[in-house]
């Protein structure tokens, strides 16, 4: 029987890095590292003492060093702890080398940028291509990062307008049965886009730009017959577009424009007799030059820890695209 040797490592936080930024409020990140690595961590000012058996102590010390460097770029959280550990155990590059710098900073001071390798690949695809498809489960930042790139493009005057589009109602755009005027009918389906824009530019600036038609948030049906030049266009929840709607949207792309199409093909709400345009487009356009397809997975989930576990559980259960042959 192999005897497990107790080991001790000391980690010195860099000058200017506060312990709370690495250990979390009420030491929540410290406790997470202890749990994941089966170690004991003692904080003494800017010195952290890690004690444990086997490789756990060494892993914990390396995670703490990585987080201390990362905390200079942006706030760190539980997702960073788990992603750093995963990369360490799989021999991947450090998280600090994966394009973690912020794309932009919100009016409240929150930095927004890619947090995982998949998200970094997604951001790079949006920088390099005029048409990008992002496919993956909830919480992977598909819409959020696309909106951030759109806001940044508008800020840098690389486009003149932002146009954010969603299928207005699951299983079709039959708005007439809903109460209220047109705005009242479609607003609930566009709310996630409004929320992201409010956070990234503030409600007042969003309102001013909307009144000048620089920002447009609209149901997909409103795109028919238009040509969209010098615009950054996002089609969200694209798994709920039909084949015909997807073709209509993609042929709106005009000169000087970029388009990002996002969706989760495991959550298709269309009637079974109507194939999803997002499923079909992967076959139709797979060989077209200048188009990028990015597939995100549970490792890219950056919401509550439970979301990642839920996505994995559904995958183990065997739930895939509802119509994989579409």
XYZ file of C-alpha atoms in Angstrom:
326
model
C 0.000 0.000 0.000
C 1.462 3.371 -1.057
C 1.931 5.827 1.779
C 0.513 9.262 1.028
C 2.981 12.014 1.911
C 1.731 15.275 3.360
C 3.029 18.295 1.434
C 3.053 22.036 1.988
C 3.271 24.886 -0.524
C 3.394 28.626 0.032
C 1.830 31.032 -2.442
C 2.659 34.739 -2.257
C 0.047 37.000 -3.822
C 1.576 39.548 -6.227
C 1.928 43.169 -5.185
C -1.337 45.042 -5.627
C -3.519 41.918 -5.601
C -5.954 41.848 -2.694
C -6.561 38.479 -1.041
C -10.346 38.829 -1.415
C -10.003 39.042 -5.207
C -8.444 35.557 -5.236
C -10.164 33.908 -2.285
C -13.644 35.350 -2.928
C -16.101 36.973 -0.570
C -16.243 35.079 2.723
C -13.447 32.867 1.308
C -15.888 31.082 -1.006
C -13.248 30.433 -3.696
C -10.726 29.289 -1.098
C -13.258 26.742 0.163
C -13.914 25.569 -3.394
C -10.195 24.980 -4.036
C -9.964 23.101 -0.741
C -12.910 20.912 -1.719
C -11.753 20.218 -5.287
C -8.147 19.418 -4.306
C -8.754 17.856 -0.860
C -6.383 20.290 0.858
C -6.326 22.805 3.686
C -5.488 26.445 2.880
C -4.472 28.964 5.511
C -4.486 32.658 4.547
C -1.972 34.891 6.315
C -2.186 38.325 4.768
C -0.671 38.034 1.260
C 0.701 34.551 1.998
C -1.352 31.405 1.393
C -0.222 28.122 2.913
C -1.498 24.985 1.190
C -1.318 21.634 2.989
C -2.439 18.289 1.638
C -1.515 14.828 0.432
C -0.496 13.564 -2.987
C -0.814 15.898 -5.958
C -3.684 17.849 -4.422
C -1.490 20.364 -2.620
C 0.577 21.083 -5.727
C -2.558 21.484 -7.864
C -4.137 23.848 -5.339
C -0.999 25.991 -5.197
C -0.875 26.245 -8.989
C -4.570 27.157 -9.123
C -4.072 29.946 -6.576
C -1.110 31.340 -8.536
C -3.145 31.270 -11.741
C -6.104 33.021 -10.092
C -3.839 35.718 -8.646
C -2.598 36.555 -12.152
C -6.089 36.344 -13.659
C -7.525 38.649 -10.973
C -5.424 41.489 -12.405
C -7.356 41.188 -15.674
C -10.889 40.744 -14.322
C -12.855 39.460 -11.311
C -12.502 35.703 -10.815
C -15.244 33.278 -9.807
C -16.020 29.608 -9.250
C -16.043 28.933 -13.001
C -12.430 30.115 -13.185
C -11.434 27.748 -10.365
C -12.973 24.741 -12.116
C -11.688 25.694 -15.571
C -8.159 26.268 -14.248
C -8.200 22.855 -12.566
C -9.510 21.163 -15.700
C -6.776 22.694 -17.854
C -4.128 21.802 -15.287
C -5.235 18.163 -15.123
C -5.557 17.819 -18.908
C -2.253 19.535 -19.656
C -3.874 22.521 -21.357
C -2.610 26.096 -21.575
C -3.192 28.357 -18.550
C -6.471 30.239 -18.465
C -4.553 33.535 -18.447
C -3.237 32.720 -21.946
C -6.681 32.042 -23.433
C -7.787 35.503 -24.443
C -9.384 36.412 -21.132
C -8.977 40.173 -21.528
C -12.202 42.139 -21.600
C -13.933 43.048 -24.848
C -15.578 45.971 -23.098
C -16.438 47.252 -19.631
C -20.044 47.985 -18.654
C -21.075 51.356 -17.158
C -21.100 49.630 -13.756
C -17.462 48.581 -14.211
C -18.041 44.911 -15.046
C -15.585 43.549 -17.660
C -17.098 41.352 -20.381
C -15.045 38.856 -22.349
C -14.537 35.159 -23.125
C -14.130 32.915 -20.089
C -13.438 29.476 -21.621
C -11.501 28.062 -24.612
C -14.751 27.577 -26.521
C -15.815 31.159 -25.892
C -12.378 32.391 -26.973
C -12.745 30.426 -30.221
C -16.194 31.968 -30.665
C -14.911 35.534 -30.216
C -12.048 34.927 -32.650
C -14.507 33.504 -35.197
C -16.638 36.657 -34.922
C -13.561 38.801 -35.474
C -12.459 36.844 -38.547
C -15.738 36.038 -40.351
C -18.721 37.975 -41.634
C -21.128 35.129 -40.811
C -20.814 32.975 -37.678
C -23.101 30.253 -36.318
C -22.810 29.555 -32.566
C -24.536 26.362 -31.457
C -24.616 25.154 -27.867
C -26.591 24.753 -24.642
C -27.938 27.432 -22.340
C -25.448 29.492 -20.392
C -22.533 29.251 -22.821
C -22.548 32.963 -23.691
C -23.768 32.610 -27.274
C -26.005 35.681 -27.224
C -24.141 37.616 -24.543
C -20.767 37.589 -26.327
C -22.400 38.322 -29.690
C -24.089 41.409 -28.197
C -20.747 42.455 -26.655
C -19.027 42.194 -30.053
C -21.871 44.142 -31.665
C -21.687 46.933 -29.074
C -17.909 47.079 -29.515
C -18.243 47.271 -33.319
C -20.713 50.152 -32.969
C -18.476 51.919 -30.458
C -15.475 51.631 -32.809
C -17.614 52.815 -35.763
C -17.012 49.645 -37.757
C -20.772 49.441 -38.259
C -23.513 52.055 -38.251
C -26.352 49.981 -36.770
C -27.069 47.059 -34.454
C -29.964 44.808 -35.416
C -30.959 42.070 -32.976
C -33.574 39.581 -34.112
C -35.525 36.693 -32.600
C -38.347 34.467 -33.761
C -41.194 36.308 -32.050
C -43.092 33.302 -30.775
C -42.054 29.696 -30.351
C -43.497 27.422 -33.025
C -44.251 30.344 -35.340
C -44.902 34.062 -35.373
C -48.661 34.146 -34.799
C -48.842 37.384 -32.829
C -52.515 38.113 -33.370
C -53.699 35.906 -30.522
C -51.576 37.730 -27.937
C -53.024 40.676 -25.963
C -51.932 44.287 -26.437
C -50.443 46.315 -29.296
C -47.531 45.061 -31.414
C -44.881 46.238 -28.930
C -46.628 44.476 -26.064
C -46.919 41.307 -28.148
C -43.248 40.981 -29.121
C -41.392 42.529 -26.154
C -41.460 39.392 -23.943
C -39.669 37.409 -26.654
C -37.010 40.107 -27.142
C -36.415 40.770 -23.432
C -33.115 38.805 -23.197
C -31.651 41.042 -25.923
C -32.849 44.188 -24.153
C -31.334 42.948 -20.890
C -27.898 42.428 -22.458
C -27.947 45.843 -24.142
C -29.072 47.600 -20.940
C -26.174 46.047 -19.046
C -23.517 46.818 -21.659
C -24.411 50.401 -22.506
C -26.889 51.560 -19.863
C -30.646 52.135 -20.348
C -30.328 55.843 -21.232
C -27.795 55.372 -24.019
C -29.729 52.384 -25.320
C -32.895 54.481 -25.411
C -31.188 57.333 -27.297
C -29.717 54.996 -29.907
C -33.026 53.158 -30.290
C -34.891 56.414 -30.904
C -32.416 57.227 -33.695
C -32.814 53.720 -35.200
C -29.141 52.975 -34.582
C -30.238 50.003 -32.482
C -33.172 47.877 -33.597
C -34.547 44.912 -31.664
C -37.210 43.206 -33.739
C -39.008 39.924 -34.450
C -37.676 37.893 -37.364
C -40.743 38.554 -39.520
C -39.742 42.239 -39.703
C -36.597 41.335 -41.705
C -38.442 40.149 -44.791
C -37.725 42.213 -47.906
C -34.888 44.228 -46.345
C -31.189 44.574 -47.210
C -29.049 45.364 -44.170
C -25.873 47.305 -44.944
C -23.157 48.451 -42.500
C -24.833 46.568 -39.671
C -24.020 44.013 -36.995
C -26.957 41.588 -37.055
C -27.699 38.891 -34.472
C -30.320 36.182 -34.935
C -30.959 34.658 -31.512
C -32.852 31.421 -30.682
C -32.323 30.358 -34.294
C -33.262 26.745 -33.549
C -36.857 27.993 -33.746
C -36.549 29.252 -37.318
C -37.867 27.185 -40.175
C -35.784 26.370 -43.244
C -37.518 29.175 -45.145
C -37.024 31.717 -42.352
C -33.324 30.899 -42.059
C -32.806 31.381 -45.800
C -34.741 34.659 -45.666
C -32.610 35.969 -42.806
C -29.253 34.981 -44.298
C -30.057 36.661 -47.603
C -30.640 40.008 -45.824
C -26.859 40.443 -45.334
C -25.664 43.572 -47.115
C -22.347 45.344 -47.749
C -20.198 46.091 -44.706
C -22.296 43.883 -42.429
C -21.626 41.018 -40.061
C -24.158 38.435 -38.874
C -24.104 36.039 -35.912
C -26.677 33.248 -35.612
C -27.089 31.571 -32.212
C -29.167 28.674 -30.988
C -29.489 25.422 -29.075
C -30.579 22.520 -31.267
C -31.595 20.475 -28.193
C -34.399 22.969 -27.462
C -36.391 23.177 -30.684
C -39.988 24.338 -30.157
C -41.219 24.047 -33.752
C -43.892 21.505 -34.683
C -42.361 18.172 -35.622
C -43.366 18.533 -39.265
C -41.339 21.766 -39.573
C -37.563 21.084 -39.589
C -35.330 23.572 -37.800
C -33.432 25.923 -40.087
C -30.473 25.859 -37.698
C -30.131 22.086 -38.010
C -30.375 22.108 -41.786
C -28.033 25.039 -42.361
C -25.107 23.078 -40.914
C -25.292 20.730 -43.899
C -26.279 23.310 -46.510
C -23.489 25.798 -45.738
C -20.767 23.577 -44.298
C -18.501 23.965 -47.366
C -19.117 27.670 -47.996
C -15.943 29.702 -47.536
C -16.118 32.684 -45.188
C -18.628 31.109 -42.787
C -17.682 29.789 -39.330
C -19.539 27.226 -37.215
C -18.656 27.224 -33.498
C -19.974 24.453 -31.247
C -20.031 25.194 -27.523
C -20.647 22.585 -24.808
C -21.126 22.178 -21.065
C -17.526 23.225 -20.415
C -18.408 26.673 -21.722
C -21.343 27.187 -19.327
C -20.677 30.266 -17.183
C -23.967 30.516 -15.310
C -24.723 29.020 -11.895
C -22.680 25.870 -11.191
C -25.858 23.796 -11.352
C -26.440 24.733 -15.020
C -23.305 22.858 -16.090
C -24.397 19.822 -14.074
C -27.901 19.985 -15.565
C -26.539 20.100 -19.129
C -24.326 17.078 -18.416
C -27.220 15.178 -16.833
C -29.411 15.689 -19.888
C -26.579 14.553 -22.164
C -26.138 11.372 -20.108
C -29.860 10.796 -20.306
C -29.510 10.794 -24.076
C -31.351 13.950 -25.070
C -29.912 15.284 -28.291
C -31.336 17.324 -31.152
C -35.008 16.520 -31.478
C -34.679 15.856 -35.202
C -31.047 14.954 -35.948
C -31.959 13.812 -39.445
C -33.531 17.171 -40.402
